[in-house]
Amino acid sequence: MTLTEEIAALKAREKAVILAHYYVPDEVQAIADHVGDSFYLAKAAAATDAQTIVFCGVHFMGESAKILNPARRVLMPDLSADCAMAHMADASQIEALRGQVKDLAVVCYINSTAELKCLADVCVTSSNAVAIVRSLPQKNILFIPDQNLGGFVARQVPEKTFYFSGGYCPVHACLLAEDVLAEKRAHPHAAVAVHPECTPEVRAAADFVGSTAEIVGYARGRGEGEMIVGTEPGVLWALRRQCPRMTFYPVTPQCADMKRNTLEGVRGCLESGRGEIVMDEALMRGARISLERMLALAK
Ligand code: 13P
Ligand code: SF4
């Protein structure tokens, strides 16, 4: 039996569904039941009635799946796959600002620990952040942890006052505007699409800014031609399959944590049950409020 056949047999035995983010290795995306961005995968995890969810992504994604669907067993191919940005805010800063600023909503990017989600009024992802922040009644917004996504939202919601915790994605923040401009000089007819986790200078050099799913949608809308891709290059697997007449030029480095998801890891967790997300009930209850509010507001 091939590794893929073994995984299919184990998946049937365990009544499992496999969810994969666009950034995991191609061969893992290829065996997944659902591939998508953070928002799509959170909804898929919340809606599934499979007994086991194998989440190919990073730790906060597995946690969010467990919080949204606690009756399911959630397994990860490598539990050590973490998102550095998920930790880049702290409770004392949030509490201090709540004391100082009236009419404040704490808006938490889903790329965050469950502990941070407990301190938030609402969660967002990169594909729903602008609409959700705009719909909030509060005038003041503390956006944690990503200052780049927060800055992107702030520009589009000028009627609100924003505060930031100063976090960033080390993968997207590596990309410099001069890298994008050099690629653009090499391919002058290429459109530039980047993720809102990129810096303001990179976003200013782009034709389109959106989540991974929105970047795939933007490319599909173009259908042909060339595109410079300013997000983790794992998304090229979907881009090349869905837009076969286009040529893509990746400019962002890989996320090493996303690449910890391997076929061997998928087989291993299904075979032995290792890599299970186990969480404290009170922590899940606290974090569920802001995650479920996101799902309700994004409808
Ligand atoms: P999206 O999936 O919302 O595009 O976010 C990208 C990301 O960095 C996930 O970790
Ligand atoms: Fe976190 Fe950035 Fe990796 Fe996404 S790409 S998981 S935000 S470190």
Tab-separated table of C-alpha atoms and ligand atoms in Angstrom:
chain	number	residue	atom	x	y	z
A	1	MET	CA	0.000	0.000	0.000
A	2	THR	CA	1.214	3.522	-0.727
A	3	LEU	CA	1.328	6.127	2.035
A	4	THR	CA	-1.709	7.850	0.502
A	5	GLU	CA	-3.662	4.565	0.467
A	6	GLU	CA	-2.704	3.903	4.084
A	7	ILE	CA	-3.994	7.364	5.059
A	8	ALA	CA	-7.275	6.762	3.176
A	9	ALA	CA	-7.778	3.449	5.020
A	10	LEU	CA	-6.961	4.982	8.428
A	11	LYS	CA	-9.214	7.950	7.700
A	12	ALA	CA	-12.134	5.583	7.043
A	13	ARG	CA	-11.304	3.524	10.160
A	14	GLU	CA	-11.233	6.633	12.372
A	15	LYS	CA	-14.204	8.341	10.631
A	16	ALA	CA	-11.969	11.353	10.169
A	17	VAL	CA	-12.008	14.490	8.075
A	18	ILE	CA	-8.724	16.105	6.998
A	19	LEU	CA	-8.541	19.914	6.925
A	20	ALA	CA	-5.489	21.654	5.463
A	21	HIS	CA	-4.402	25.294	5.239
A	22	TYR	CA	-3.096	26.631	1.917
A	23	TYR	CA	0.404	26.928	3.439
A	24	VAL	CA	1.018	23.224	4.225
A	25	PRO	CA	3.084	21.136	1.765
A	26	ASP	CA	1.442	20.326	-1.599
A	27	GLU	CA	1.196	16.584	-0.967
A	28	VAL	CA	-0.715	17.216	2.286
A	29	GLN	CA	-3.133	19.619	0.574
A	30	ALA	CA	-3.633	16.915	-2.074
A	31	ILE	CA	-5.005	14.337	0.417
A	32	ALA	CA	-7.175	16.792	2.398
A	33	ASP	CA	-10.978	16.864	2.279
A	34	HIS	CA	-11.018	20.647	2.670
A	35	VAL	CA	-8.243	23.110	1.777
A	36	GLY	CA	-8.673	26.789	2.530
A	37	ASP	CA	-7.888	29.900	4.521
A	38	SER	CA	-8.296	30.267	8.269
A	39	PHE	CA	-11.924	31.412	8.102
A	40	TYR	CA	-13.054	28.657	5.743
A	41	LEU	CA	-11.322	26.006	7.852
A	42	ALA	CA	-12.788	27.327	11.128
A	43	LYS	CA	-16.272	27.075	9.595
A	44	ALA	CA	-15.533	23.583	8.236
A	45	ALA	CA	-14.314	22.452	11.675
A	46	ALA	CA	-17.388	23.886	13.399
A	47	ALA	CA	-19.760	22.188	10.937
A	48	THR	CA	-18.271	18.706	10.618
A	49	ASP	CA	-19.878	15.643	12.149
A	50	ALA	CA	-16.799	13.475	11.575
A	51	GLN	CA	-15.593	11.831	14.781
A	52	THR	CA	-12.016	13.020	14.289
A	53	ILE	CA	-10.664	16.198	12.725
A	54	VAL	CA	-7.075	15.997	11.458
A	55	PHE	CA	-5.990	19.638	11.285
A	56	CYS	CA	-2.986	20.254	9.058
A	57	GLY	CA	-1.951	23.759	10.045
A	58	VAL	CA	-0.543	25.418	13.150
A	59	HIS	CA	-1.508	25.078	16.801
A	60	PHE	CA	-4.022	27.944	17.079
A	61	MET	CA	-5.987	26.376	14.191
A	62	GLY	CA	-6.248	23.010	15.949
A	63	GLU	CA	-7.263	24.812	19.153
A	64	SER	CA	-9.941	26.819	17.341
A	65	ALA	CA	-11.330	23.617	15.786
A	66	LYS	CA	-11.520	21.979	19.231
A	67	ILE	CA	-13.139	25.055	20.819
A	68	LEU	CA	-15.764	25.318	18.068
A	69	ASN	CA	-16.540	21.592	17.995
A	70	PRO	CA	-15.534	20.195	21.407
A	71	ALA	CA	-17.257	16.820	20.974
A	72	ARG	CA	-14.805	15.897	18.187
A	73	ARG	CA	-11.285	14.586	18.650
A	74	VAL	CA	-8.829	17.021	17.013
A	75	LEU	CA	-5.445	15.633	15.950
A	76	MET	CA	-2.483	17.486	14.490
A	77	PRO	CA	0.283	15.809	12.446
A	78	ASP	CA	2.852	17.771	14.511
A	79	LEU	CA	1.691	19.454	17.725
A	80	SER	CA	4.837	21.589	17.792
A	81	ALA	CA	3.771	23.481	14.642
A	82	ASP	CA	3.085	26.891	16.163
A	83	CYS	CA	2.529	30.433	14.888
A	84	ALA	CA	5.012	32.873	16.439
A	85	MET	CA	2.582	35.770	16.072
A	86	ALA	CA	-0.105	33.949	18.093
A	87	HIS	CA	1.771	34.907	21.301
A	88	MET	CA	2.508	38.556	20.486
A	89	ALA	CA	0.163	40.340	22.909
A	90	ASP	CA	-0.097	40.195	26.655
A	91	ALA	CA	-2.913	40.218	29.158
A	92	SER	CA	-1.592	43.124	31.243
A	93	GLN	CA	-1.457	45.420	28.204
A	94	ILE	CA	-5.062	44.520	27.283
A	95	GLU	CA	-6.339	45.016	30.830
A	96	ALA	CA	-4.482	48.337	31.187
A	97	LEU	CA	-6.039	49.705	27.994
A	98	ARG	CA	-9.506	48.518	29.025
A	99	GLY	CA	-9.029	50.601	32.188
A	100	GLN	CA	-7.848	53.693	30.280
A	101	VAL	CA	-10.020	53.804	27.152
A	102	LYS	CA	-13.804	53.917	27.267
A	103	ASP	CA	-15.987	52.418	24.547
A	104	LEU	CA	-13.244	49.919	23.593
A	105	ALA	CA	-13.572	46.598	21.744
A	106	VAL	CA	-10.690	44.127	21.845
A	107	VAL	CA	-10.508	42.512	18.405
A	108	CYS	CA	-8.357	39.401	18.237
A	109	TYR	CA	-6.954	37.942	15.024
A	110	ILE	CA	-7.640	34.203	14.990
A	111	ASN	CA	-3.835	33.773	14.823
A	112	SER	CA	-3.673	33.908	18.640
A	113	THR	CA	-3.567	31.609	21.639
A	114	ALA	CA	-6.814	30.534	23.314
A	115	GLU	CA	-5.722	32.582	26.369
A	116	LEU	CA	-5.694	35.763	24.257
A	117	LYS	CA	-9.051	34.889	22.675
A	118	CYS	CA	-10.529	34.741	26.205
A	119	LEU	CA	-9.622	38.418	26.668
A	120	ALA	CA	-11.208	39.551	23.401
A	121	ASP	CA	-14.682	40.757	22.489
A	122	VAL	CA	-14.535	39.211	19.050
A	123	CYS	CA	-12.176	37.222	16.814
A	124	VAL	CA	-11.540	37.968	13.147
A	125	THR	CA	-9.620	36.425	10.279
A	126	SER	CA	-7.949	38.251	7.412
A	127	SER	CA	-10.989	37.668	5.184
A	128	ASN	CA	-13.629	39.092	7.539
A	129	ALA	CA	-11.731	41.616	9.722
A	130	VAL	CA	-12.776	44.800	7.879
A	131	ALA	CA	-16.486	43.930	7.815
A	132	ILE	CA	-16.563	42.788	11.450
A	133	VAL	CA	-14.657	45.792	12.828
A	134	ARG	CA	-16.857	48.159	10.828
A	135	SER	CA	-19.991	46.538	12.309
A	136	LEU	CA	-18.905	46.897	15.955
A	137	PRO	CA	-20.695	49.563	18.018
A	138	GLN	CA	-17.510	50.640	19.839
A	139	LYS	CA	-15.563	53.692	18.640
A	140	ASN	CA	-12.183	52.443	19.914
A	141	ILE	CA	-10.507	49.226	18.792
A	142	LEU	CA	-7.545	47.403	20.336
A	143	PHE	CA	-6.422	45.091	17.540
A	144	ILE	CA	-4.261	42.143	18.676
A	145	PRO	CA	-1.812	40.664	17.836
A	146	ASP	CA	-1.061	41.622	14.189
A	147	GLN	CA	-0.242	45.317	13.719
A	148	ASN	CA	-0.068	44.844	9.945
A	149	LEU	CA	-3.535	43.346	9.525
A	150	GLY	CA	-4.717	45.862	12.127
A	151	GLY	CA	-3.237	48.728	10.104
A	152	PHE	CA	-4.858	47.399	6.929
A	153	VAL	CA	-8.253	47.364	8.701
A	154	ALA	CA	-7.694	50.812	10.236
A	155	ARG	CA	-7.182	52.392	6.804
A	156	GLN	CA	-10.532	51.063	5.663
A	157	VAL	CA	-12.408	51.950	8.834
A	158	PRO	CA	-11.242	55.567	9.392
A	159	GLU	CA	-14.211	56.409	11.617
A	160	LYS	CA	-12.686	54.356	14.485
A	161	THR	CA	-9.572	54.913	16.622
A	162	PHE	CA	-7.135	52.008	16.703
A	163	TYR	CA	-4.604	50.738	19.239
A	164	PHE	CA	-2.190	47.884	18.493
A	165	SER	CA	-0.249	45.309	20.486
A	166	GLY	CA	2.713	45.405	18.068
A	167	GLY	CA	2.723	41.768	16.884
A	168	TYR	CA	3.589	40.682	13.363
A	169	CYS	CA	4.005	37.571	11.217
A	170	PRO	CA	7.751	36.906	10.868
A	171	VAL	CA	7.187	35.305	7.449
A	172	HIS	CA	5.214	38.146	5.844
A	173	ALA	CA	7.181	40.887	7.626
A	174	CYS	CA	10.377	39.593	5.916
A	175	LEU	CA	9.053	40.672	2.562
A	176	LEU	CA	10.327	44.168	1.715
A	177	ALA	CA	8.817	46.648	-0.714
A	178	GLU	CA	12.109	46.673	-2.651
A	179	ASP	CA	11.805	42.886	-3.192
A	180	VAL	CA	8.347	43.404	-4.665
A	181	LEU	CA	9.496	46.334	-6.813
A	182	ALA	CA	12.512	44.345	-8.116
A	183	GLU	CA	10.205	41.458	-9.070
A	184	LYS	CA	7.883	43.941	-10.713
A	185	ARG	CA	10.805	45.333	-12.775
A	186	ALA	CA	11.617	41.756	-13.880
A	187	HIS	CA	7.940	41.099	-14.773
A	188	PRO	CA	6.417	44.490	-15.632
A	189	HIS	CA	3.070	43.029	-16.753
A	190	ALA	CA	2.514	41.010	-13.585
A	191	ALA	CA	-0.193	41.992	-11.087
A	192	VAL	CA	0.925	42.099	-7.452
A	193	ALA	CA	-1.270	40.361	-4.836
A	194	VAL	CA	-0.214	40.352	-1.179
A	195	HIS	CA	-1.571	39.287	2.206
A	196	PRO	CA	-2.609	41.962	4.755
A	197	GLU	CA	-0.003	40.516	7.158
A	198	CYS	CA	2.567	42.271	4.915
A	199	THR	CA	3.994	45.669	5.916
A	200	PRO	CA	2.253	48.919	4.874
A	201	GLU	CA	5.042	49.591	2.322
A	202	VAL	CA	4.483	46.208	0.664
A	203	ARG	CA	0.713	46.679	0.691
A	204	ALA	CA	1.168	50.081	-0.948
A	205	ALA	CA	3.141	48.431	-3.781
A	206	ALA	CA	0.366	45.891	-4.452
A	207	ASP	CA	-2.572	45.843	-6.849
A	208	PHE	CA	-4.564	43.624	-4.508
A	209	VAL	CA	-4.483	42.895	-0.755
A	210	GLY	CA	-6.442	39.957	0.651
A	211	SER	CA	-6.477	36.702	2.598
A	212	THR	CA	-5.098	33.574	0.963
A	213	ALA	CA	-8.572	32.575	-0.269
A	214	GLU	CA	-9.135	36.099	-1.584
A	215	ILE	CA	-5.787	35.992	-3.430
A	216	VAL	CA	-6.867	32.718	-5.074
A	217	GLY	CA	-10.201	34.371	-5.972
A	218	TYR	CA	-8.406	37.430	-7.406
A	219	ALA	CA	-6.228	35.191	-9.614
A	220	ARG	CA	-9.266	33.225	-10.796
A	221	GLY	CA	-10.929	36.506	-11.722
A	222	ARG	CA	-7.926	37.423	-13.906
A	223	GLY	CA	-7.737	33.937	-15.462
A	224	GLU	CA	-4.530	34.576	-17.404
A	225	GLY	CA	-1.318	36.582	-17.303
A	226	GLU	CA	1.283	36.846	-14.566
A	227	MET	CA	1.049	37.458	-10.837
A	228	ILE	CA	3.592	38.237	-8.116
A	229	VAL	CA	2.442	36.450	-4.960
A	230	GLY	CA	3.161	38.101	-1.614
A	231	THR	CA	2.078	35.391	0.739
A	232	GLU	CA	3.438	32.026	1.889
A	233	PRO	CA	4.272	30.060	-1.285
A	234	GLY	CA	2.203	27.016	-0.263
A	235	VAL	CA	-0.732	28.846	-1.851
A	236	LEU	CA	0.867	28.270	-5.275
A	237	TRP	CA	-0.449	24.701	-5.290
A	238	ALA	CA	-4.043	25.963	-5.359
A	239	LEU	CA	-3.187	28.896	-7.651
A	240	ARG	CA	-1.568	26.663	-10.282
A	241	ARG	CA	-4.400	24.122	-10.226
A	242	GLN	CA	-7.179	26.711	-10.346
A	243	CYS	CA	-5.470	29.112	-12.780
A	244	PRO	CA	-3.537	26.866	-15.200
A	245	ARG	CA	-3.080	29.656	-17.776
A	246	MET	CA	-1.339	31.974	-15.311
A	247	THR	CA	2.316	32.265	-14.281
A	248	PHE	CA	3.065	32.973	-10.633
A	249	TYR	CA	6.164	34.499	-9.047
A	250	PRO	CA	6.397	33.865	-5.277
A	251	VAL	CA	8.340	36.462	-3.263
A	252	THR	CA	7.607	35.465	0.351
A	253	PRO	CA	9.654	32.876	2.302
A	254	GLN	CA	8.155	29.629	3.616
A	255	CYS	CA	6.544	29.306	7.040
A	256	ALA	CA	8.678	26.562	8.637
A	257	ASP	CA	5.915	25.685	11.099
A	258	MET	CA	3.338	25.098	8.364
A	259	LYS	CA	5.863	22.815	6.651
A	260	ARG	CA	5.971	20.557	9.737
A	261	ASN	CA	2.763	18.995	8.413
A	262	THR	CA	3.826	15.878	6.504
A	263	LEU	CA	2.062	12.806	5.092
A	264	GLU	CA	3.961	10.677	7.623
A	265	GLY	CA	2.605	12.946	10.372
A	266	VAL	CA	-0.961	12.564	9.080
A	267	ARG	CA	-0.587	8.777	9.009
A	268	GLY	CA	1.056	8.758	12.465
A	269	CYS	CA	-1.674	10.739	14.221
A	270	LEU	CA	-4.462	8.702	12.601
A	271	GLU	CA	-2.711	5.404	13.403
A	272	SER	CA	-1.927	6.031	17.075
A	273	GLY	CA	-4.093	8.985	18.157
A	274	ARG	CA	-1.011	11.040	19.013
A	275	GLY	CA	-1.008	14.799	18.478
A	276	GLU	CA	-4.409	15.293	20.119
A	277	ILE	CA	-5.457	18.830	21.138
A	278	VAL	CA	-6.456	18.598	24.806
A	279	MET	CA	-7.722	21.791	26.435
A	280	ASP	CA	-9.015	22.967	29.761
A	281	GLU	CA	-12.850	23.296	29.725
A	282	ALA	CA	-12.861	26.803	31.223
A	283	LEU	CA	-10.296	28.005	28.689
A	284	MET	CA	-12.415	26.616	25.848
A	285	ARG	CA	-15.581	28.224	27.239
A	286	GLY	CA	-13.856	31.610	27.466
A	287	ALA	CA	-12.334	31.500	23.977
A	288	ARG	CA	-15.536	30.157	22.386
A	289	ILE	CA	-17.372	33.444	23.048
A	290	SER	CA	-15.145	35.545	20.762
A	291	LEU	CA	-14.885	32.808	18.110
A	292	GLU	CA	-18.641	32.232	17.945
A	293	ARG	CA	-19.223	35.983	17.832
A	294	MET	CA	-16.987	36.079	14.749
A	295	LEU	CA	-19.016	33.324	13.060
A	296	ALA	CA	-22.270	35.158	13.857
A	297	LEU	CA	-21.046	38.603	12.705
A	298	ALA	CA	-19.473	37.233	9.518
A	299	LYS	CA	-22.745	35.692	8.284
B	1	13P	P1	-5.499	33.416	6.092
B	1	13P	O1	-5.647	31.950	6.134
B	1	13P	O2	-6.639	34.107	6.774
B	1	13P	O3	-5.249	33.957	4.743
B	1	13P	O4	-4.212	33.769	6.998
B	1	13P	C1	-2.945	33.396	6.631
B	1	13P	C2	-2.112	32.910	7.751
B	1	13P	O5	-1.079	33.429	8.053
B	1	13P	C3	-2.546	31.764	8.466
B	1	13P	O6	-1.641	31.488	9.433
B	2	SF4	FE1	1.889	32.448	11.735
B	2	SF4	FE2	2.928	33.809	9.733
B	2	SF4	FE3	3.221	31.154	9.748
B	2	SF4	FE4	0.789	32.259	9.287
B	2	SF4	S1	2.628	32.404	8.007
B	2	SF4	S2	1.262	30.556	10.665
B	2	SF4	S3	0.906	34.085	10.593
B	2	SF4	S4	4.078	32.606	11.266
